[in-house]
Short mmCIF file of C-alpha atoms in Angstrom, two decimals:
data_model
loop_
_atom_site.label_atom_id
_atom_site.label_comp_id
_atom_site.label_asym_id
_atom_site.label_seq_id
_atom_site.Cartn_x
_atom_site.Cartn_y
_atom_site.Cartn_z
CA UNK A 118 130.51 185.23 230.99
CA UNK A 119 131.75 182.41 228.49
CA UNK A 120 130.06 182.14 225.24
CA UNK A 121 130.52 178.98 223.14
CA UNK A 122 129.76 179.53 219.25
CA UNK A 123 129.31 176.37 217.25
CA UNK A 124 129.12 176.42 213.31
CA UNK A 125 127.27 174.21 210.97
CA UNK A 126 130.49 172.00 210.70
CA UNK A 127 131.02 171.70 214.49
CA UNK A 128 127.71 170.95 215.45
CA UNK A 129 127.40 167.95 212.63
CA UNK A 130 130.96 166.62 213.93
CA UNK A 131 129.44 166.39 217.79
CA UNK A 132 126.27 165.39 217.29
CA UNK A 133 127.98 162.27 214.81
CA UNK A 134 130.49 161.62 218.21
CA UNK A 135 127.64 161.23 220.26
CA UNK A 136 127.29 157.59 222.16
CA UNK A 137 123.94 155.87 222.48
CA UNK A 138 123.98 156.64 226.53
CA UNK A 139 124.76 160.64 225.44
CA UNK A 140 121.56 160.76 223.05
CA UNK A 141 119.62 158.76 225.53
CA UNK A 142 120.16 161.26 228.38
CA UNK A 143 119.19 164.10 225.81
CA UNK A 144 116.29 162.28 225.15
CA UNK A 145 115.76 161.99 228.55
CA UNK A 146 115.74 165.72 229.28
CA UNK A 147 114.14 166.85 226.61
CA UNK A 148 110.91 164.86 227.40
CA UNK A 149 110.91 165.89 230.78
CA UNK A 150 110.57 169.69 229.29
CA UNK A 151 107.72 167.96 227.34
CA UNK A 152 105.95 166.64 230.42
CA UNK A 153 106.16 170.26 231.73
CA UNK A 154 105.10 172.09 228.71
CA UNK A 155 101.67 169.64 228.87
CA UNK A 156 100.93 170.07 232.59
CA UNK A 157 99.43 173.71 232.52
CA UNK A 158 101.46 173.83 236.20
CA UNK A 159 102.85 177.11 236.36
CA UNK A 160 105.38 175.82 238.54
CA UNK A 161 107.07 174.34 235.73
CA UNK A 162 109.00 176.79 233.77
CA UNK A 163 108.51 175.14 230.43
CA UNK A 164 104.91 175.24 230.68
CA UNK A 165 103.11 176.36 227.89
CA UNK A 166 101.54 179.07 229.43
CA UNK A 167 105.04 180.63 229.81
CA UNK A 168 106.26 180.27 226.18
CA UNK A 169 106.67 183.57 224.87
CA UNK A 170 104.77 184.30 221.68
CA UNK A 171 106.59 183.87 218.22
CA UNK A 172 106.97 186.54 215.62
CA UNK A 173 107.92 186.42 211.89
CA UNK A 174 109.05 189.35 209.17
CA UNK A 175 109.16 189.36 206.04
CA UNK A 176 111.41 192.19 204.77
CA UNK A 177 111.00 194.13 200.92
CA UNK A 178 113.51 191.70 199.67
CA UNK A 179 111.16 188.89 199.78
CA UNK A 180 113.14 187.07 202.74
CA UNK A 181 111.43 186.20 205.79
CA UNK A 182 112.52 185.84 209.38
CA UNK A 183 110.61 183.29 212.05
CA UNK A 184 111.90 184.47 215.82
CA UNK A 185 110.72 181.44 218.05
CA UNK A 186 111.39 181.70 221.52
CA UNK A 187 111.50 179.66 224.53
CA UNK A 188 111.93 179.47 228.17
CA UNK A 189 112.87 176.85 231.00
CA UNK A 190 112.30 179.05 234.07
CA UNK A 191 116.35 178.90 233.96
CA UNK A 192 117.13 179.68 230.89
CA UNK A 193 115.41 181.20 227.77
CA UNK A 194 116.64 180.65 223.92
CA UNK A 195 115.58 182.61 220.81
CA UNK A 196 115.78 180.81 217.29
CA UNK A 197 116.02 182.79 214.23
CA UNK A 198 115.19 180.88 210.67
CA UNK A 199 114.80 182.93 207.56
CA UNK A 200 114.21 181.88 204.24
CA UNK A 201 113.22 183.30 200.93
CA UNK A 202 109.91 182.88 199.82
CA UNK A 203 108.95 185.92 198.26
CA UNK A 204 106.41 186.94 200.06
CA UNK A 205 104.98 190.56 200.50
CA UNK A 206 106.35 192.67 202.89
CA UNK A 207 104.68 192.99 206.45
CA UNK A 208 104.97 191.77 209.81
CA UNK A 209 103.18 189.43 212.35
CA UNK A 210 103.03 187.71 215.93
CA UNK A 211 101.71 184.56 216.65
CA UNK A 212 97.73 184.73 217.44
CA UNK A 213 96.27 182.94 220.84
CA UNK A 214 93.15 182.00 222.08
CA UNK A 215 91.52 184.31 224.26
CA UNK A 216 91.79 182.47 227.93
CA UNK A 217 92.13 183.50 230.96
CA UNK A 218 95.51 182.39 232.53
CA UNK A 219 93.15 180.62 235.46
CA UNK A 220 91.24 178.65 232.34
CA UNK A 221 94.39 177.93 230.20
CA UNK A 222 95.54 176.36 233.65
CA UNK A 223 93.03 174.27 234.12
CA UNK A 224 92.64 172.70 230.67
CA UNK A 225 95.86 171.38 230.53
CA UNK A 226 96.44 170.10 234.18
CA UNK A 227 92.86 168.83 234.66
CA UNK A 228 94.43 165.22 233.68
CA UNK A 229 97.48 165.86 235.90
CA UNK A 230 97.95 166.18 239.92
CA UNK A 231 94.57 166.46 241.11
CA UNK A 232 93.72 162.73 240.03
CA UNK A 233 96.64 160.62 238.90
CA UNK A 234 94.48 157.87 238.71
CA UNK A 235 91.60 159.67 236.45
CA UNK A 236 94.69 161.52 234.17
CA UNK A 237 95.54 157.38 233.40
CA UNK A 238 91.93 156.88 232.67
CA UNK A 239 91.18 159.75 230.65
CA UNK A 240 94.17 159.06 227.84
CA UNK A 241 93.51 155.10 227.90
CA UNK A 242 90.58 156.04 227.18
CA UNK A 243 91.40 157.76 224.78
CA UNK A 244 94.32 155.02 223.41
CA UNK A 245 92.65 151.56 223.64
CA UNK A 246 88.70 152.17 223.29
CA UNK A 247 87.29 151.00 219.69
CA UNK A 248 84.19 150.02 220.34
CA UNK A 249 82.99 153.02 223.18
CA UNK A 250 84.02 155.37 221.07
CA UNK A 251 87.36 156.75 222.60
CA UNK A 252 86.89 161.07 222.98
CA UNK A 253 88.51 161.09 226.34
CA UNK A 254 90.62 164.13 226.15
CA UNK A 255 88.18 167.04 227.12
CA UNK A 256 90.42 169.61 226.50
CA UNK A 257 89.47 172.96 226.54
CA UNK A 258 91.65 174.23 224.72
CA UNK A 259 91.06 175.51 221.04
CA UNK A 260 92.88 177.08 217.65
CA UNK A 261 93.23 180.46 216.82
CA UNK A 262 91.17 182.21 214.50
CA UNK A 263 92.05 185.56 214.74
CA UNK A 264 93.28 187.75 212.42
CA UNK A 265 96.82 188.78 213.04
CA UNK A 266 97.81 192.26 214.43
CA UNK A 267 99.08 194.90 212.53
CA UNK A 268 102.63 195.28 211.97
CA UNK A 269 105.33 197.20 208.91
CA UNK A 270 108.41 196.90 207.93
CA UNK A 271 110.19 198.74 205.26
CA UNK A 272 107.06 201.31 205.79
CA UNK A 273 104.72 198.55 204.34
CA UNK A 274 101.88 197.05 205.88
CA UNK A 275 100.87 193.89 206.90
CA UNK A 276 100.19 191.26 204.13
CA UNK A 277 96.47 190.89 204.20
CA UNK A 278 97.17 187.10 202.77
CA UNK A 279 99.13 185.96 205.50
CA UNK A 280 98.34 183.00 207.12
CA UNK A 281 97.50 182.16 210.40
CA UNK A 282 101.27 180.60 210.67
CA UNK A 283 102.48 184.12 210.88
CA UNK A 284 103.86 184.55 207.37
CA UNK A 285 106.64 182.30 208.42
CA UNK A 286 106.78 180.36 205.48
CA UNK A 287 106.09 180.06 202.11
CA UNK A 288 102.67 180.35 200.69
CA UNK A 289 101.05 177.62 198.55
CA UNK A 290 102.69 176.66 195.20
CA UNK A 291 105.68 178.71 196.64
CA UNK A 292 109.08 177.30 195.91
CA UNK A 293 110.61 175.89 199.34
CA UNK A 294 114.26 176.23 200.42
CA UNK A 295 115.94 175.11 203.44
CA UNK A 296 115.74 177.43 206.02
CA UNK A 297 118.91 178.85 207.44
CA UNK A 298 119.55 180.37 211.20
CA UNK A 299 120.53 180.09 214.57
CA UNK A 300 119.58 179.80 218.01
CA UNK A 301 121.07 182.15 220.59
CA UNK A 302 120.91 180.46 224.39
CA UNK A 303 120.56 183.22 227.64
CA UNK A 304 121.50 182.27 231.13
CA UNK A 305 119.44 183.00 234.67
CA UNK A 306 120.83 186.51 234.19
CA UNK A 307 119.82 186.66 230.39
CA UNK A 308 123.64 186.57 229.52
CA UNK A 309 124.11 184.49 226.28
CA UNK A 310 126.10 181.38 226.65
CA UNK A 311 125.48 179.40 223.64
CA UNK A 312 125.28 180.47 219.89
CA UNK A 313 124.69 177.60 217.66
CA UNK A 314 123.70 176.98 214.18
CA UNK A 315 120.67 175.67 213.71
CA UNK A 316 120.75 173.79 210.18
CA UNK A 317 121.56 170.23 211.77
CA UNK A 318 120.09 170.98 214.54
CA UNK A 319 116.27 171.17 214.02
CA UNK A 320 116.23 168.21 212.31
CA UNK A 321 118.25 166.19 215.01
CA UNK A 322 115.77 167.22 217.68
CA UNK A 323 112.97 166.46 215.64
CA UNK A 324 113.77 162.87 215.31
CA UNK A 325 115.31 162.56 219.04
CA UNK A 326 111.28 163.41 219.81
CA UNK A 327 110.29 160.97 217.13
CA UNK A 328 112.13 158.46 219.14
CA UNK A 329 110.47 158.46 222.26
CA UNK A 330 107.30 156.42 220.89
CA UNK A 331 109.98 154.34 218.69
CA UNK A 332 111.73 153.26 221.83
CA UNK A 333 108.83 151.87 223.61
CA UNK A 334 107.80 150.22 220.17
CA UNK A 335 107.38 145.99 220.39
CA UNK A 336 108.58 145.34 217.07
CA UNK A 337 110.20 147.25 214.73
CA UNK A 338 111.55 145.09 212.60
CA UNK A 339 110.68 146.94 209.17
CA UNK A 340 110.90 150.81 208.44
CA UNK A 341 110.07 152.83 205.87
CA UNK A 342 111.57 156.42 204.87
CA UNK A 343 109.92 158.77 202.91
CA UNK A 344 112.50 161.55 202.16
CA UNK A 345 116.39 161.33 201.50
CA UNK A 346 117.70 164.71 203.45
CA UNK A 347 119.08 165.82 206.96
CA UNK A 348 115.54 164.92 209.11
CA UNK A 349 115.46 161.30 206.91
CA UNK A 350 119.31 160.85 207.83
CA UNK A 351 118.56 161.45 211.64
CA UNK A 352 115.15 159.27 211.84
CA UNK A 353 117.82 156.48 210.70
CA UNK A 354 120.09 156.43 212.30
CA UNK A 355 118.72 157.21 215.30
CA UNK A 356 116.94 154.62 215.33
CA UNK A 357 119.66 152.18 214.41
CA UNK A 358 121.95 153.78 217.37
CA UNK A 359 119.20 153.27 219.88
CA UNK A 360 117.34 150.21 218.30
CA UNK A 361 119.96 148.31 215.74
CA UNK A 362 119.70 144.85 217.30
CA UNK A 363 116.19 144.94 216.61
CA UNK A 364 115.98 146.42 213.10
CA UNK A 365 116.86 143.95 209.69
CA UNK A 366 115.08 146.17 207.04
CA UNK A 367 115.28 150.04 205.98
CA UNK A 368 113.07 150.95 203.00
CA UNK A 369 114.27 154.95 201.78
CA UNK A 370 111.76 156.26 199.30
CA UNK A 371 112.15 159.38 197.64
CA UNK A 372 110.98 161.34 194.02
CA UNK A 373 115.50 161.71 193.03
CA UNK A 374 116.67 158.01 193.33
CA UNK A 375 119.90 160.20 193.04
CA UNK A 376 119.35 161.94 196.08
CA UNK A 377 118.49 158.51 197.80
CA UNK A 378 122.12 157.02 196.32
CA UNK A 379 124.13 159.99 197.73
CA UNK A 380 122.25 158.82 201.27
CA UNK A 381 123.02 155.73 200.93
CA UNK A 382 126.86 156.18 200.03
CA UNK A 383 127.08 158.31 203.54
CA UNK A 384 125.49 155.33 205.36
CA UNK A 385 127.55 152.96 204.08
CA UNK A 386 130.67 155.18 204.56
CA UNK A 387 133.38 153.07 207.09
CA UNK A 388 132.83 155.57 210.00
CA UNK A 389 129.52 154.33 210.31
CA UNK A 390 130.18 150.91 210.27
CA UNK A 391 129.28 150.58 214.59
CA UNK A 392 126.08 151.89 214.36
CA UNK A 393 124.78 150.97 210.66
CA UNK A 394 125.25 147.01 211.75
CA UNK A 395 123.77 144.68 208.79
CA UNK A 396 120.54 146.15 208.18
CA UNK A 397 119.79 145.94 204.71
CA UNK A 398 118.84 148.85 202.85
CA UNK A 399 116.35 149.11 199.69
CA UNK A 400 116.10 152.55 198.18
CA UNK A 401 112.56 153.12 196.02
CA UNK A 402 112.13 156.00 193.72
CA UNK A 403 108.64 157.03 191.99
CA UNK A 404 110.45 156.86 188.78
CA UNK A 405 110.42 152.81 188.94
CA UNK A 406 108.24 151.29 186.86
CA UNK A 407 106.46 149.13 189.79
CA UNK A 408 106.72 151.94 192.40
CA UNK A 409 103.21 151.23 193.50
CA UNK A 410 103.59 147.81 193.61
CA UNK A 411 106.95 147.85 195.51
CA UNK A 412 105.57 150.84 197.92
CA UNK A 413 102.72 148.45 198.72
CA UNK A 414 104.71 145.61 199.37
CA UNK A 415 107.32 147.85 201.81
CA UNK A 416 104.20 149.65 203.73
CA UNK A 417 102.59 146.41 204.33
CA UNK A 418 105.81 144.85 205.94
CA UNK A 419 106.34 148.39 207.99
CA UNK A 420 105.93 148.55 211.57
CA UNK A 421 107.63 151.86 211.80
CA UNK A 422 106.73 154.54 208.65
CA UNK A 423 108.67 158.51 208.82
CA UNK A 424 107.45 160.96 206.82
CA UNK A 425 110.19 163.31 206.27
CA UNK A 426 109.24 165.27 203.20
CA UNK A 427 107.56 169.04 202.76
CA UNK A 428 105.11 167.21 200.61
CA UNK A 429 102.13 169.14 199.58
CA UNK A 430 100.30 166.41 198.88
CA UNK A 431 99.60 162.51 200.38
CA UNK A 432 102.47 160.35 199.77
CA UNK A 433 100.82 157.29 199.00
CA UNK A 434 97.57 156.10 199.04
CA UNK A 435 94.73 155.89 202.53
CA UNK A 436 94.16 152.43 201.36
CA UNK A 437 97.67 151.42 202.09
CA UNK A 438 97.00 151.38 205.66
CA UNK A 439 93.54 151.46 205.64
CA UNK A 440 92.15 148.70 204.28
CA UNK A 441 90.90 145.22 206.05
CA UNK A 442 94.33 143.82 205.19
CA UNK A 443 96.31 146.44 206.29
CA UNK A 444 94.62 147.09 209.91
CA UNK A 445 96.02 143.84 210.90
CA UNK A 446 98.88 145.13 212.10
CA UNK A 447 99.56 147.97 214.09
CA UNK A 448 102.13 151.10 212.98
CA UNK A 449 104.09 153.56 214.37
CA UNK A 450 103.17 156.50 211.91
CA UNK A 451 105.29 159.48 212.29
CA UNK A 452 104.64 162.49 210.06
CA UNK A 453 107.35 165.82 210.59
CA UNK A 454 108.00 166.83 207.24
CA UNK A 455 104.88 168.82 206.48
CA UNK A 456 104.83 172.34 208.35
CA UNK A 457 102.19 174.59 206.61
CA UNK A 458 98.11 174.02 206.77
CA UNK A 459 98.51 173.27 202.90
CA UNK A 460 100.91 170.84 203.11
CA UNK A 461 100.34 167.05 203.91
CA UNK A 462 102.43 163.43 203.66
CA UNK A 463 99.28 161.43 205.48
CA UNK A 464 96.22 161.46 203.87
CA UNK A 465 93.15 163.24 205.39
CA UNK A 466 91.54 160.02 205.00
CA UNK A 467 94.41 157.81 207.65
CA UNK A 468 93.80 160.70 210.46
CA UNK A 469 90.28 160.22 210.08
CA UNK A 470 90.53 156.16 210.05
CA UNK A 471 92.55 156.17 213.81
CA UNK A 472 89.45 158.78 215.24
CA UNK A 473 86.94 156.99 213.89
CA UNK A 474 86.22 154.50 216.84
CA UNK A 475 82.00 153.89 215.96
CA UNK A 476 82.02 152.75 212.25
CA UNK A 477 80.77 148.92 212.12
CA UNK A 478 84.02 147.95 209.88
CA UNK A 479 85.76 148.17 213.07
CA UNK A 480 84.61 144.43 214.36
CA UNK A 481 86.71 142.42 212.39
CA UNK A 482 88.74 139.65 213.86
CA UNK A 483 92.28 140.11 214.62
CA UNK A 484 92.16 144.04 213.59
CA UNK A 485 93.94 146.33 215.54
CA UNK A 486 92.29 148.81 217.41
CA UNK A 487 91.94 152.67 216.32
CA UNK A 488 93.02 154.42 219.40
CA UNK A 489 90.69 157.81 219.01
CA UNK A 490 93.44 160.03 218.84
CA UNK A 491 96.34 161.53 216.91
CA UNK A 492 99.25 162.24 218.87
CA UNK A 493 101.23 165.66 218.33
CA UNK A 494 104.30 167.53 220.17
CA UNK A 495 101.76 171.09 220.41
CA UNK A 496 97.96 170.65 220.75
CA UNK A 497 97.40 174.99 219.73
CA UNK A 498 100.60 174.87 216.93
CA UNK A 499 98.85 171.44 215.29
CA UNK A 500 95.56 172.87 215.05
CA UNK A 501 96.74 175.95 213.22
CA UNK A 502 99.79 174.46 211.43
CA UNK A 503 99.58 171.04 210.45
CA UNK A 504 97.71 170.15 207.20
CA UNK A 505 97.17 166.48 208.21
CA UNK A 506 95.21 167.67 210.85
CA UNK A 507 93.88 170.91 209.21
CA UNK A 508 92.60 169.05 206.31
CA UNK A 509 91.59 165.58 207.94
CA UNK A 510 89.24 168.28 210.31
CA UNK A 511 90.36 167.11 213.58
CA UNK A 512 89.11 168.04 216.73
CA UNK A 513 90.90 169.14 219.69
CA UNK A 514 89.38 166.01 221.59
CA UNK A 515 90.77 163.70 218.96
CA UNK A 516 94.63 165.49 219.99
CA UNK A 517 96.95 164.32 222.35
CA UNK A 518 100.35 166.09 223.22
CA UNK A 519 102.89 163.35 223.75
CA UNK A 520 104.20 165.58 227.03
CA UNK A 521 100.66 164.39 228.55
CA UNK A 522 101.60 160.21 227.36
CA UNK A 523 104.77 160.65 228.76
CA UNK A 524 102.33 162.54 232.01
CA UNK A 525 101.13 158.95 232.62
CA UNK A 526 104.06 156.64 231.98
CA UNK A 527 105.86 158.94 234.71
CA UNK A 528 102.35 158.49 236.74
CA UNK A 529 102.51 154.90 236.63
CA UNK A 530 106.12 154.25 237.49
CA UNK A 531 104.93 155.63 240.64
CA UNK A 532 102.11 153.01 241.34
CA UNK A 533 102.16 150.03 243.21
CA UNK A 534 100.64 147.87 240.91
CA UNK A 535 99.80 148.50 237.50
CA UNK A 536 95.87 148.33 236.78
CA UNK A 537 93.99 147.76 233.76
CA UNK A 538 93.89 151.26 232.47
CA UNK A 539 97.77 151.59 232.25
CA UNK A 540 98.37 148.16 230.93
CA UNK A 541 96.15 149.29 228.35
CA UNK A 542 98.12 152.15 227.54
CA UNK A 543 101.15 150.66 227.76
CA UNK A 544 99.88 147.63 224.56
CA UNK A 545 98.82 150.61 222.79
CA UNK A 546 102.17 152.85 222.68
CA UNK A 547 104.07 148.92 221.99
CA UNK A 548 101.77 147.46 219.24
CA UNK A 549 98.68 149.83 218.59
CA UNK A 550 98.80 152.15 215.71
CA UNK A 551 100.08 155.30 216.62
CA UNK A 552 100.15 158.48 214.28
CA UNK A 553 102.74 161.15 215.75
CA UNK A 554 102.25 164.83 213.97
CA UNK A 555 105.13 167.33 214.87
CA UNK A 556 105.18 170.88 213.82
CA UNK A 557 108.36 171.15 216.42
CA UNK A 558 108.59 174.42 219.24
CA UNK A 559 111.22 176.44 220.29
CA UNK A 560 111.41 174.78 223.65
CA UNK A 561 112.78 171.48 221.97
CA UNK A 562 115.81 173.57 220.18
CA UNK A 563 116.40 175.33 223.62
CA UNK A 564 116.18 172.08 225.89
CA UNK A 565 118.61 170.55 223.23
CA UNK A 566 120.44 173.01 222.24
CA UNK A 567 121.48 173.55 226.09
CA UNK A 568 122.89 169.98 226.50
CA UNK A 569 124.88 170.50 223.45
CA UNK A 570 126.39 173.06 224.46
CA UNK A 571 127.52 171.32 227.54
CA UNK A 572 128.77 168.32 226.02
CA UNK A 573 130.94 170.72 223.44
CA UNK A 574 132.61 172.67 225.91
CA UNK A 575 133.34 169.07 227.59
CA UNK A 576 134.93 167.82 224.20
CA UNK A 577 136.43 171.19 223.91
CA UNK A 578 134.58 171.92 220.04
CA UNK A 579 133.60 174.90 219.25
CA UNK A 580 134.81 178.35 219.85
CA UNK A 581 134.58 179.90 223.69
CA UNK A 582 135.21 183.58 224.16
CA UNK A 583 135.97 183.53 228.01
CA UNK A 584 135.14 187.35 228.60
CA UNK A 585 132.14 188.10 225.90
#
């Protein structure tokens, strides 16, 4: 059996060759495996009922390990990120609610197969109400509370402290570093056939799912960057690759304005000349004396914001999108850089703004309406991981998994005429707000990681051992 190794170095140089049609058909895959994961069809081999539980160590050293792995049906992937954040020995594996496999089932494919028609309803519903008061999504489907089982390593218990995201990364006020690993791909057979660094990789996947709500966006003429590192990089250009004729202005905000300059000077290298086109770019730094006044100015003239930063606390201000003014326009709001229930870029107060679908502020001519909902790539990993919606106390009926949007786009393709409920849909995902909260899943680096390893062996990068 043939096993291709990438490095760090190979990987960057393939996923930099790609051509707009090669990242659209990985974008294409990988949200089919997200339309399986949300069905609750155990048909589907990505469903989430089949993902295998996640486990994390942290070792005497201090160092801990995250093992997330996935499964297509086909294939199944393992990726390994460790990263030293001094925490106390001990070991732990991801908590579940307790439901049956017959209830877990039906909670996520209530909206899907046995009423098309009612699964469109249900998530406009959801998307376009403002003045019914959009719930919609009766999900049964909850967070874990439970306490973690017991586990050593090095002959030490389990840390007491550790959170309910397995240990897996660091605790609050801890120092963050970027994580380091790999993810290991396993044929039919569980042969591996793909071993590939993962340092570029998470956060080109991350932004390929970002893109999926970008790409059906009306207008997205402005965008605004918070963050100047690898998942900032991608977000861009991304979006120039698949959207340049449409984009004129890039705002990059960040704490280093060095940081932002060194960005910069790798955008505006020659090689990237085809794709970079003659957007103009602004880079913002806190250190400026008007930085409020100049972050105002940029959110207000957004239609697309990414938050790309492992920002423990709100990046700007609720009243930058919140107020009368700025709920004239609708927003594509995408928030991926936070990954810990301490941890936010959004503030509690923006999450709770889109729910909020009864307040009498709401009436006001010519403002665009809250949808209900907060979409996110995992309904049970955002209710235990992500501080925006930790701390913003959102409720599993206010959560939608973008698998189950992309559910009813795939629905309605299929219709003979489109009604009322999916045209409402449809205005929402083009000019509505829209929040998007990722905490990313194994199943996206496996999905991913799979095609890459395809198109490297086709461009003949990396190393293949023919007889592993």
């Amino acid at each position: 059996m043939p096993l291709t190794i990438i490095s760090q170095a190979q990987l960057r140089s393939l996923l930099l060759s790609l051509t707009r049609d090669e990242i659209i058909t990985l974008q294409q895959n990988l949200a089919q495996a997200l339309r399986e994961y949300s069905t609750g069809n155990q048909e589907n081999g990505c469903a989430a009922t089949y993902q295998p539980q996640r486990t994390a160590i942290t070792r005497r050293n201090g160092c801990t390990t995250l093992f997330m792995p996935a499964t297509t049906g086909r294939t199944l992937g393992i990726k390994t990120v460790s990263l030293q954040d001094g925490g106390a020995a001990g070991c732990a594996v991801d908590s579940r609610p307790d439901i049956s496999p017959d209830d877990k089932t039906a909670s996520r494919s209530h909206r899907h197969r046995d009423s098309m028609s009612s699964l469109a309803s249900d998530i406009s519903d959801l998307s376009t109400s403002s003045q019914e008061g959009g719930s919609g999504n009766s999900s049964s489907r909850t967070s874990s509370s439970q306490s973690l089982p017991s586990g050593c390593v090095n002959r030490q218990p389990v840390n007491t402290g550790m959170s309910s995201t397995m240990g897996a990364w660091p605790s609050a006020g801890s120092r963050d570093t970027s994580p380091q690993g790999s993810l290991t791909l396993l044929d039919k057979k569980s042969m591996p056939f793909g071993l590939i660094n993962a340092h570029e990789l998470t956060p080109f996947r991350t932004a390929l799912t970002a893109m999926m709500v970008f790409g059906k966006r009306k207008r997205v003429r402005t965008i605004v960057v918070f963050g100047a590192g690898k998942q900032a990089y991608w977000h861009i250009r991304l979006a120039l690759v698949l959207r340049g004729s449409d984009i004129k202005r890039v705002f990059i905000v960040n704490r280093s304005f060095d940081r932002v300059a060194r960005l910069l000077q790798d955008i505006y290298s020659p090689e990237n000349s085809s794709w970079r086109g003659d957007v103009k770019f602004s880079a913002v730094s806190s250190d400026f004396g008007e930085y409020s006044r100049i972050l105002h100015n940029a959110l207000h003239k957004a239609d697309a914001i990414f938050c790309c930063t492992p920002s423990i606390k709100p990046l700007f201000p609720a009243e930058m999108l919140t107020s009368r003014e700025a709920r004239k326009k609708g927003r594509l709001i995408s928030a991926i850089g936070s990954y810990k229930p301490h941890m936010t870029e959004l503030h509690p107060d923006i999450l709770r703004d889109e729910v909020d679908t009864h307040h009498s502020h709401r009436h006001f001519h010519k403002h665009v309406k809250r949808s209900g909902v907060i979409v996110v790539d995992s309904l049970e990993a955002a209710l235990k991981e992500a501080g925006e919606i930790i701390q913003a106390g959102i409720k599993p009926k206010q959560v939608v998994e973008l698998g189950e949007l992309l559910m009813v786009r795939y629905a309605v393709q299929d219709m003979a005429e489109e009604d009322e409920v999916s045209k409402g849909l449809g205005e929402w995902v083009q000019r509505g707000n829209v929040i998007f909260k990722s905490v990313g899943m194994g199943l996206m680096d496996l999905i991913t990681g799979e095609d890459l390893v395809r198109l490297a062996r086709e461009r003949q990068l990396g190393t293949t051992v023919e007889d592993f």
